[in-house]
Coordinates of C-alpha atoms and ligand atoms in Angstrom, one line a residue:
X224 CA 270.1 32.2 132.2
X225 CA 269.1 28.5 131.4
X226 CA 269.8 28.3 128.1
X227 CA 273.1 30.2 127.9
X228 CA 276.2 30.5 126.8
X229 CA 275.8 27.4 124.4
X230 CA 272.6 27.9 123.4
X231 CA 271.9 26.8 119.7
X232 CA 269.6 28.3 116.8
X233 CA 266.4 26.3 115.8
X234 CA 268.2 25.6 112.4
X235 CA 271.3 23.4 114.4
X236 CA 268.8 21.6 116.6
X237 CA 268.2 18.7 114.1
X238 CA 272.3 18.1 114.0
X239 CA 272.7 18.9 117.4
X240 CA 270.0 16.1 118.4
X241 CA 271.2 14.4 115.7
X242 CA 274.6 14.0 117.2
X243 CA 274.1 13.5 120.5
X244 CA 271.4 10.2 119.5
X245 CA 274.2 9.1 117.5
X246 CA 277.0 9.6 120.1
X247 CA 274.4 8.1 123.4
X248 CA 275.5 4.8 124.9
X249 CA 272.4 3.1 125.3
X250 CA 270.7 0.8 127.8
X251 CA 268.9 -1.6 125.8
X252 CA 266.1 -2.6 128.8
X253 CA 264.9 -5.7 127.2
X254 CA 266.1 -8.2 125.5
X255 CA 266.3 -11.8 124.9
X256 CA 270.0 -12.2 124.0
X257 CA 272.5 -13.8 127.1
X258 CA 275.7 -13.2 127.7
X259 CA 278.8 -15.0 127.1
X260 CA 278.7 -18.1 129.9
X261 CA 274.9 -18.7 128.8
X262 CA 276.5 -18.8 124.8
X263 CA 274.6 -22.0 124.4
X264 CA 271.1 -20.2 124.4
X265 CA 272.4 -17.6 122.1
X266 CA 271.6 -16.7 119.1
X267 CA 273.6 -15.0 116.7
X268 CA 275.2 -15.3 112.3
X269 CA 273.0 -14.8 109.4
X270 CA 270.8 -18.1 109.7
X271 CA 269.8 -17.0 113.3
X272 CA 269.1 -13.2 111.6
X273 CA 266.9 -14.7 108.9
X274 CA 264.9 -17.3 110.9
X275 CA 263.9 -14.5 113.4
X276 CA 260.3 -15.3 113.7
X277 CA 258.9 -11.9 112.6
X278 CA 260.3 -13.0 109.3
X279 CA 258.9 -16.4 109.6
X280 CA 255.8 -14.7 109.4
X281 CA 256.2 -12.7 106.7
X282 CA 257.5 -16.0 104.9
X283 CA 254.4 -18.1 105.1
X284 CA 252.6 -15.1 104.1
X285 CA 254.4 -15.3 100.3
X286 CA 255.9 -18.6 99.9
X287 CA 252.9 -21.2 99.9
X288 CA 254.5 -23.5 102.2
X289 CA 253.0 -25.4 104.8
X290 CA 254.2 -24.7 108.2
X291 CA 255.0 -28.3 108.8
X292 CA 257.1 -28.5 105.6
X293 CA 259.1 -25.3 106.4
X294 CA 259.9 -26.8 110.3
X295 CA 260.9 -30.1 108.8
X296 CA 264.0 -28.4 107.3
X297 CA 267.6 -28.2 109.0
X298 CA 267.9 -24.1 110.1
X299 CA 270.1 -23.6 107.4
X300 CA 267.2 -24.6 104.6
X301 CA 265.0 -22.3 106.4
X302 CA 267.3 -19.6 106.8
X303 CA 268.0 -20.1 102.3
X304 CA 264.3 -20.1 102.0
X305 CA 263.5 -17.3 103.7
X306 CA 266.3 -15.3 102.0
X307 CA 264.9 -16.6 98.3
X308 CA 261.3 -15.4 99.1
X309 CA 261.5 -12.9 100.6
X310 CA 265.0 -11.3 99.1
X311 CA 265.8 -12.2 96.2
X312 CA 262.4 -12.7 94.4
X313 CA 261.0 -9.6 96.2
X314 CA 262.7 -6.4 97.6
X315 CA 262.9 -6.4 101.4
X316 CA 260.6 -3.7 102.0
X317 CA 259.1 -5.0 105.0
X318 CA 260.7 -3.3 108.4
X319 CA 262.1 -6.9 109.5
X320 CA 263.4 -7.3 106.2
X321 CA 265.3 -4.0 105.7
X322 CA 266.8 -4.6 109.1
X323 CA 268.7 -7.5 107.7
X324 CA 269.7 -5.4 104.9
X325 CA 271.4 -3.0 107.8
X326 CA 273.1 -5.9 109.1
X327 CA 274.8 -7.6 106.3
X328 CA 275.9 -3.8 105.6
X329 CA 277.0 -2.8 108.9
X330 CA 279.9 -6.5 108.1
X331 CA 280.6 -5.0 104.3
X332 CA 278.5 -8.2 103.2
X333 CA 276.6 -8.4 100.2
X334 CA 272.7 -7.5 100.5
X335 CA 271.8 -8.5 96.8
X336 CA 273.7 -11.7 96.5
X337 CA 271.5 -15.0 95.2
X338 CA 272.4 -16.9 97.9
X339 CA 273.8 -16.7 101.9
X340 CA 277.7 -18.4 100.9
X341 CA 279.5 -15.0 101.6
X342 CA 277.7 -14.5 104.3
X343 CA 278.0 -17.3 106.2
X344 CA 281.4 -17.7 105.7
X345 CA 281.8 -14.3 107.2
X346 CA 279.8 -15.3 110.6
X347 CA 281.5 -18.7 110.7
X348 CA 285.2 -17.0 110.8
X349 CA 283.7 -14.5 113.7
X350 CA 285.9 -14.8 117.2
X351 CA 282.6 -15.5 119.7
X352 CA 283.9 -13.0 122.5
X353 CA 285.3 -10.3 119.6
X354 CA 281.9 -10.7 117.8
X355 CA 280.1 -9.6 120.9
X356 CA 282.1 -6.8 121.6
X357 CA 282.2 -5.5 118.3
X358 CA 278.7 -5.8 117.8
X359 CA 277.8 -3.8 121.0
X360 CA 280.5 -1.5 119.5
X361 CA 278.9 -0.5 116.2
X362 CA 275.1 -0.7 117.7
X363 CA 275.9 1.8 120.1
X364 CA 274.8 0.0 123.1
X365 CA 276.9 -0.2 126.4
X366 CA 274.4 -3.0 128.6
X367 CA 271.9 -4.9 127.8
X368 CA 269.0 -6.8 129.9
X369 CA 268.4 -10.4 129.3
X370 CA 265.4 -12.4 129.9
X371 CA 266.0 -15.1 132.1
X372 CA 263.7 -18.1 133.1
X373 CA 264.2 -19.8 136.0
X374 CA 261.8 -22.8 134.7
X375 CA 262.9 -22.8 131.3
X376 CA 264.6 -26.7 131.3
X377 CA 267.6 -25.4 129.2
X378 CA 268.6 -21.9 131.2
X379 CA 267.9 -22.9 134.9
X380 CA 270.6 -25.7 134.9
X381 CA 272.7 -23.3 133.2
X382 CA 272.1 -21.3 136.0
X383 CA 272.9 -23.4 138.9
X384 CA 276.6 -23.7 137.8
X385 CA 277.0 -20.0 138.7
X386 CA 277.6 -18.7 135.2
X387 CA 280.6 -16.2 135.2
X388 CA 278.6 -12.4 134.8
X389 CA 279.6 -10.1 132.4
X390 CA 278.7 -6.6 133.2
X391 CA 277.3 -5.5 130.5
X392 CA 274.6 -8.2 130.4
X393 CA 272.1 -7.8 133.6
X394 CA 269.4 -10.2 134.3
X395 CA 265.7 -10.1 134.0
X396 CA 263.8 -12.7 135.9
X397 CA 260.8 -13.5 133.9
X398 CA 257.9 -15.0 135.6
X399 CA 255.2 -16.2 132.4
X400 CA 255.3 -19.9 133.5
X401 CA 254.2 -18.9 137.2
X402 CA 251.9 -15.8 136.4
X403 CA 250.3 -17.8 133.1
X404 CA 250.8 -21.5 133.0
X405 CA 250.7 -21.9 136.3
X406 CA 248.3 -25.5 136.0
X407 CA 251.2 -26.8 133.5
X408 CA 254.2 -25.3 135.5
X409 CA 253.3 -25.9 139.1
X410 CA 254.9 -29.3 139.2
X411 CA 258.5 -27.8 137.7
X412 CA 258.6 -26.0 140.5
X413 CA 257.7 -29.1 142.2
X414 CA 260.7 -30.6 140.7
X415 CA 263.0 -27.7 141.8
X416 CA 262.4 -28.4 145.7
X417 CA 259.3 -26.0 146.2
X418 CA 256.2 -27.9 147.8
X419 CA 253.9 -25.9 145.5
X420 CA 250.1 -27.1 145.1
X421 CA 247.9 -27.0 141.7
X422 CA 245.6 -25.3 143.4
X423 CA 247.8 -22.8 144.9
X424 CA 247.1 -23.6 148.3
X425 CA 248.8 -24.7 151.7
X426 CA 252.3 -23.5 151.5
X427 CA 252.3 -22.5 147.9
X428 CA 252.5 -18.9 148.5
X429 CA 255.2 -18.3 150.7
X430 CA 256.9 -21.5 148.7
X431 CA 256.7 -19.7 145.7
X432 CA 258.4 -16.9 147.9
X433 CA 261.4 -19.0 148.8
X434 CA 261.8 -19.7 145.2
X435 CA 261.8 -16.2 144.0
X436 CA 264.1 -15.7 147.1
X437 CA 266.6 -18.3 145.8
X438 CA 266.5 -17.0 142.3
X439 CA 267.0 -13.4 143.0
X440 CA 270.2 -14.5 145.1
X441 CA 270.9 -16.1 141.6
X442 CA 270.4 -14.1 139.0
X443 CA 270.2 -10.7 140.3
X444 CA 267.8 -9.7 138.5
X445 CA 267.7 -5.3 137.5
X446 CA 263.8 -6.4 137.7
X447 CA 261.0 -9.1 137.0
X448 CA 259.3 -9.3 134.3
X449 CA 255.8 -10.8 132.5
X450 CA 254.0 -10.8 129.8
X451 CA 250.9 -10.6 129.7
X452 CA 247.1 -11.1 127.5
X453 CA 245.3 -8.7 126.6
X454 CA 242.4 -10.2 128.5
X455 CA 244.4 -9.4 132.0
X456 CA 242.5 -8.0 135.2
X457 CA 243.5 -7.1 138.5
X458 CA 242.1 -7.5 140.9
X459 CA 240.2 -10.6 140.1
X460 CA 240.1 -14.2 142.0
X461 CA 242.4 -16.2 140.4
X462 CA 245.4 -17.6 141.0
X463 CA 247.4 -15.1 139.1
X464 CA 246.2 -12.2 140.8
X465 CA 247.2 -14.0 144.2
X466 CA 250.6 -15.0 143.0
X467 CA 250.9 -11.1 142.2
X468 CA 249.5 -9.7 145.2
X469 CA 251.1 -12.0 147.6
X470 CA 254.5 -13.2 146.5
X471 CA 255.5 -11.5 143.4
X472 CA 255.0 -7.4 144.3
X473 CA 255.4 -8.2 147.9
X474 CA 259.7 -10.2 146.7
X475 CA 259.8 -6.9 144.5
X476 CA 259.3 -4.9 147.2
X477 CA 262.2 -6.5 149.5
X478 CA 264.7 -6.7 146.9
X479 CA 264.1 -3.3 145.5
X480 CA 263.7 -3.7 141.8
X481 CA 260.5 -3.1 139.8
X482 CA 257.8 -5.3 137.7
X483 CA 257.8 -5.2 134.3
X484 CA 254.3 -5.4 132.5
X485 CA 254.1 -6.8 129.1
X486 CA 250.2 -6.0 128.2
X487 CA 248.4 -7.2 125.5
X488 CA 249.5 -10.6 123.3
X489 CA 247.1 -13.4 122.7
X490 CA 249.5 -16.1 122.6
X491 CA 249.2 -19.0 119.7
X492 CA 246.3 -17.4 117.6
X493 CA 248.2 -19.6 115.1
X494 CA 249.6 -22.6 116.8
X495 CA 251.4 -23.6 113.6
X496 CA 253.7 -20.9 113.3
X497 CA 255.1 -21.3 116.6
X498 CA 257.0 -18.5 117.7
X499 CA 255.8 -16.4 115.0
X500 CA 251.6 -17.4 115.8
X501 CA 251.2 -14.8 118.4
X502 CA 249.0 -11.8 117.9
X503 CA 247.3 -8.9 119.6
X504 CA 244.8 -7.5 122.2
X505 CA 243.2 -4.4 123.0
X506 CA 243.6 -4.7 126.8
X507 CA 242.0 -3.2 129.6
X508 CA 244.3 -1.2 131.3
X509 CA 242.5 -0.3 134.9
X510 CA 244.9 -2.7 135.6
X511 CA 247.2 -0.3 135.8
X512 CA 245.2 1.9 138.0
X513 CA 244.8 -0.7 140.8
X514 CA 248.5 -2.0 140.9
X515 CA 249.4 1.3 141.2
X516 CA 246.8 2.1 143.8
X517 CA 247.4 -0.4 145.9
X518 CA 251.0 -1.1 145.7
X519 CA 252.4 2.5 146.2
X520 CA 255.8 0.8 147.3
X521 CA 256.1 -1.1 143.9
X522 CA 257.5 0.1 141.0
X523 CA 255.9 -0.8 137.7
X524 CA 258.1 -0.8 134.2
X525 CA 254.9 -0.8 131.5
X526 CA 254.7 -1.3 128.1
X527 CA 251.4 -2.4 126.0
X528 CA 251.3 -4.2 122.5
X529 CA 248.0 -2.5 121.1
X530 CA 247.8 0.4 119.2
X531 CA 244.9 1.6 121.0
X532 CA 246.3 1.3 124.6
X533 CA 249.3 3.7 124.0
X534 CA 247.4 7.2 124.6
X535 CA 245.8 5.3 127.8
X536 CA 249.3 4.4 129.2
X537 CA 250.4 7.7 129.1
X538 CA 248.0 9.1 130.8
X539 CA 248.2 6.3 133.6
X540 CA 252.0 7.6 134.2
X541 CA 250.3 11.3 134.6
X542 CA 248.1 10.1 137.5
X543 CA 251.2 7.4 139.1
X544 CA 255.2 8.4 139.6
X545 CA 255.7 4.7 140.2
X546 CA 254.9 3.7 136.3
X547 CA 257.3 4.1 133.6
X548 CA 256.0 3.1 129.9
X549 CA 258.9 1.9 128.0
X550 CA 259.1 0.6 124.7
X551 CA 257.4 0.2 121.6
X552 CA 257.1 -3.3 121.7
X553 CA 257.4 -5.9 118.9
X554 CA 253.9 -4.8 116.8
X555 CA 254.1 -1.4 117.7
X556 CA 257.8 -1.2 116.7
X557 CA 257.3 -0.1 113.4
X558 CA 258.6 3.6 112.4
X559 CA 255.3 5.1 111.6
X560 CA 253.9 3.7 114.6
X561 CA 257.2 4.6 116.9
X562 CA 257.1 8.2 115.7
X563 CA 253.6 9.0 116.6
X564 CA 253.3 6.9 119.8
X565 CA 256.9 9.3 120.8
X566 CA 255.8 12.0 120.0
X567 CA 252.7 11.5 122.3
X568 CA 254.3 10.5 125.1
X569 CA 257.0 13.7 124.6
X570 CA 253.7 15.8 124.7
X571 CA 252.3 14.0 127.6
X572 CA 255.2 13.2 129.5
X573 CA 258.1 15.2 128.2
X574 CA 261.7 13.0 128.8
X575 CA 259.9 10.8 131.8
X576 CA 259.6 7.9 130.1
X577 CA 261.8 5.2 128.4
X578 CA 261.2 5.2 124.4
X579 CA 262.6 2.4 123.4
X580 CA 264.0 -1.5 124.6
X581 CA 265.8 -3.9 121.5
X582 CA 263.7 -6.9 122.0
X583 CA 266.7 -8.5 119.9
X584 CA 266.7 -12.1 119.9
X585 CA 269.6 -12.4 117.5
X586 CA 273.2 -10.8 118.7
X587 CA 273.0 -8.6 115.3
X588 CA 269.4 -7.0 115.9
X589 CA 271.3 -4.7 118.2
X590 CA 272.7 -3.3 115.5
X591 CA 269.4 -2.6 112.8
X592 CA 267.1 -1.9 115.8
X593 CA 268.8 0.5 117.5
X594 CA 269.7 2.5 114.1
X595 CA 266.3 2.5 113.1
X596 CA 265.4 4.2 116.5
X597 CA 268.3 6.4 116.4
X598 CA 267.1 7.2 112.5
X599 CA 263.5 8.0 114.0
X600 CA 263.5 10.0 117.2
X601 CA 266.4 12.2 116.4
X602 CA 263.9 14.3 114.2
X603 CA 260.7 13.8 116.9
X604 CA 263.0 15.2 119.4
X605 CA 264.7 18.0 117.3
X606 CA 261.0 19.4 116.4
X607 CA 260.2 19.0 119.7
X608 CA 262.9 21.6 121.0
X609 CA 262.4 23.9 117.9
X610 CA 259.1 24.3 119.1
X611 CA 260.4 25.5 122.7
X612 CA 262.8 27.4 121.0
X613 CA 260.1 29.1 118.8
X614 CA 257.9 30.3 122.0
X615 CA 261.2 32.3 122.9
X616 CA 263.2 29.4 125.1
X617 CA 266.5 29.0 124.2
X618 CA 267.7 25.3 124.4
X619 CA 271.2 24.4 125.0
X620 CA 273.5 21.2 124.0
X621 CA 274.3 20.8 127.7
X622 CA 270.2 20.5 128.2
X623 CA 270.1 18.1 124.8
X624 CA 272.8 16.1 126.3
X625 CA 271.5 15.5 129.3
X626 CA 267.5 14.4 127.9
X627 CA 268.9 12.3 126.0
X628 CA 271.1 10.5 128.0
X629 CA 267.9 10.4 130.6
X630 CA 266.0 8.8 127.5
X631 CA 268.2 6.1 126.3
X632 CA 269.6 5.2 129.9
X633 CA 269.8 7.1 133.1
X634 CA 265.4 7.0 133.5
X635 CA 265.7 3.2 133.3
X636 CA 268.9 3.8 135.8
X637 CA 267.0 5.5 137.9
X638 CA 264.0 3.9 138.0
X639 CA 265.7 0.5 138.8
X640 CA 267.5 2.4 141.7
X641 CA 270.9 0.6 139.6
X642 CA 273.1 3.3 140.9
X643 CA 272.8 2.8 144.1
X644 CA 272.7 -0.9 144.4
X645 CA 276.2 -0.9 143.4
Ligands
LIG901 O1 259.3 -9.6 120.3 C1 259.4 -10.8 120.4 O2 260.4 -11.4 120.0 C2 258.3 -11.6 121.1 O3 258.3 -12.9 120.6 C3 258.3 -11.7 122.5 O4 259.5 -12.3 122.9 C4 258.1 -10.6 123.4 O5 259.0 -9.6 123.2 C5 258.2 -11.0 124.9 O6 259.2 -10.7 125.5 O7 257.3 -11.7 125.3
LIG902 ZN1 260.6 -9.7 124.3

């Protein structure tokens, strides 16, 4: 019998999931924190928390000030303003506000105070290596994936001095400059030693080859990654859709790790926010279809920003065992929106997918993100068993145990092949 001998009544389900969500050591899939030997591109301490761009937005929503005015100040100033408009003259209702709440309460500091003193004193005292450990400690997560650019002018040097790994930090090799800048980027891979052409012709194909050759060896990267707009197409005749075809699925291929699809931003609709001034796209996602299609031996990590593109995702992983939607990414991470785009891909998909990545950018997200996703899918998944258990199946904690652990790290795991690359 399946469900036997520890099989548990609909009524213990909710602790039961409950539990085992709390006790899960996660995988955190994406990310744009780096470990220790990249410290210098880190982020982490309350001024880094407050200045997180989400917030930026919700800042120049409220306060009246000019983006130029607010850019002009020294972080610290920002971070201050930030906390007096949007905490102290108004509750921090907003999901990116409450998370800081979580973090300052997750150190025993003050979340009501006028002003950031205690605070920063706190973060300024921290030990950098204890810091990181403890805060991968008390969020719960065991690794995390970084996001690592190989043209970005402050990480690649970083990356040529052969950066001492930490193993709980794996790397991401994301390709945006190549895939969507190339006409502005060509010439820094010019710079690197590649004999790359605007036009992506002559040797630019199997140069850009050699240079995701030379990077892999690097970086060994768990996958590659891009974003993409919501205006994306493939096939088409353009030098994206050649870059893809020809170098990028074909290097994916030969070093065995998947591409991971970011659908659906319109970068900059509001240049003068910076970070904070992208938005969002309904996107087209027959994308999907042919990528699939036509790279059977690819293996495609996909997640899409819109709304409206989540039921269509999930029914793209029905028709193709080589896609795996993770995330609810950055827009869509919002609890309302996380519980029902779960619980649809529970129906649709039951524990093949990958519900959630970080996205932290600050050190400390890990801690508010991943106990607002803990605090949300514990009860999507509990109702989803009592159902199960309703139509006469018993569930176990053996069979809870192990979906969860396949949600929050062994599908990823898996998918990436990671325990057999060693
Ligand atoms: O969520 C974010 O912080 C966004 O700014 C992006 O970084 C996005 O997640 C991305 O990876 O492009
Ligand atoms: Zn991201």
């Amino acid at each position: 019998m399946l469900g036997s001998p520890v099989e548990i009544s609909t009524e213990n389900i909710r602790e039961v999931v409950r539990r085992e969500i709390e006790a899960v050591s996660i995988f955190d899939i994406h990310t744009h924190l780096f470990m220790p030997a990249l410290g210098s591109l880190a982020s982490t301490g309350i001024d880094d928390v407050l200045t997180y761009h989400y917030l930026e937005a919700e800042f120049f929503r409220v306060s009246g000030w000019t983006p130029a005015s607010y850019w002009a100040l020294s972080k610290p100033e920002r971070a201050d303003a930030i906390w007096r408009h949007l905490f102290v003259e108004r509750a921090p209702l907003s999901e990116a506000a409450r998370s800081v709440i979580t973090i300052l309460r997750a150190f025993d500091l003050p979340a009501d105070s006028s002003g950031l003193r205690e605070a920063r004193a706190f973060f300024a005292t921290r030990d950098p290596i204890r810091h990181v450990h403890d805060v991968l400690d008390k969020a719960g997560v065991s690794e995390v994936v970084m996001t690592n650019d190989p043209l970005d002018p402050q990480e690649a040097p970083l990356w040529l001095q052969e950066p001492e790994r930490d193993r709980r930090f794996h790397s991401a090799l994301r390709l945006d400059r190549i895939l969507c800048s190339w006409p502005e980027q060509y010439q820094t891979l010019n710079s690197q030693g590649y004999n790359v052409r605007e036009h992506a012709d002559g040797p630019t194909i199997s140069e850009v080859r050699r240079f995701l050759h030379d990077w892999h060896a690097r970086m060994r990267p768990v996958y590659m990654a891009v974003s993409l707009p919501d205006s994306f197409v493939f096939p088409e005749d353009s030098i994206r859709a050649r870059m893809l075809s020809e170098a990028v699925l074909p290097a994916c291929e030969e070093f065995k790790i998947p591409l991971a699809l970011m659908i659906g931003v319109r970068r900059q609709v509001n240049p003068a926010l910076q970070l904070a001034g992208d938005g969002v796209g309904r996107a087209n996602l027959q994308c999907l279809e042919h990528l699939c299609n036509d790279f059977p031996r690819n293996r495609f990590l996909v997640t899409v920003l819109s709304r409206e593109n989540q039921h269509e995702l999930c029914v793209y992983a029905r028709k193709f065992s080589n896609l795996m939607p993770f995330g609810c990414w950055w827009f869509v991470n919002q609890p309302s929106i996380v519980e029902e785009i779960t619980m649809e891909r529970l129906e649709m998909l039951g524990t093949s997918f990958i519900p959630q990545h970080s996205d932290a950018r600050v050190l400390e997200h890990l801690i508010s993100k991943w106990r607002e996703t803990r605090r949300v899918l514990a009860p999507i998944l509990a109702h989803s068993y009592t159902r199960v258990v309703e139509e006469g199946r018993p569930i176990s904690r053996n069979e809870i145990h192990r979906d969860v652990t396949r949600l929050f790290r062994s599908n990823f795991e898996d998918f990436c092949e990671l325990k057999n690359s060693g």
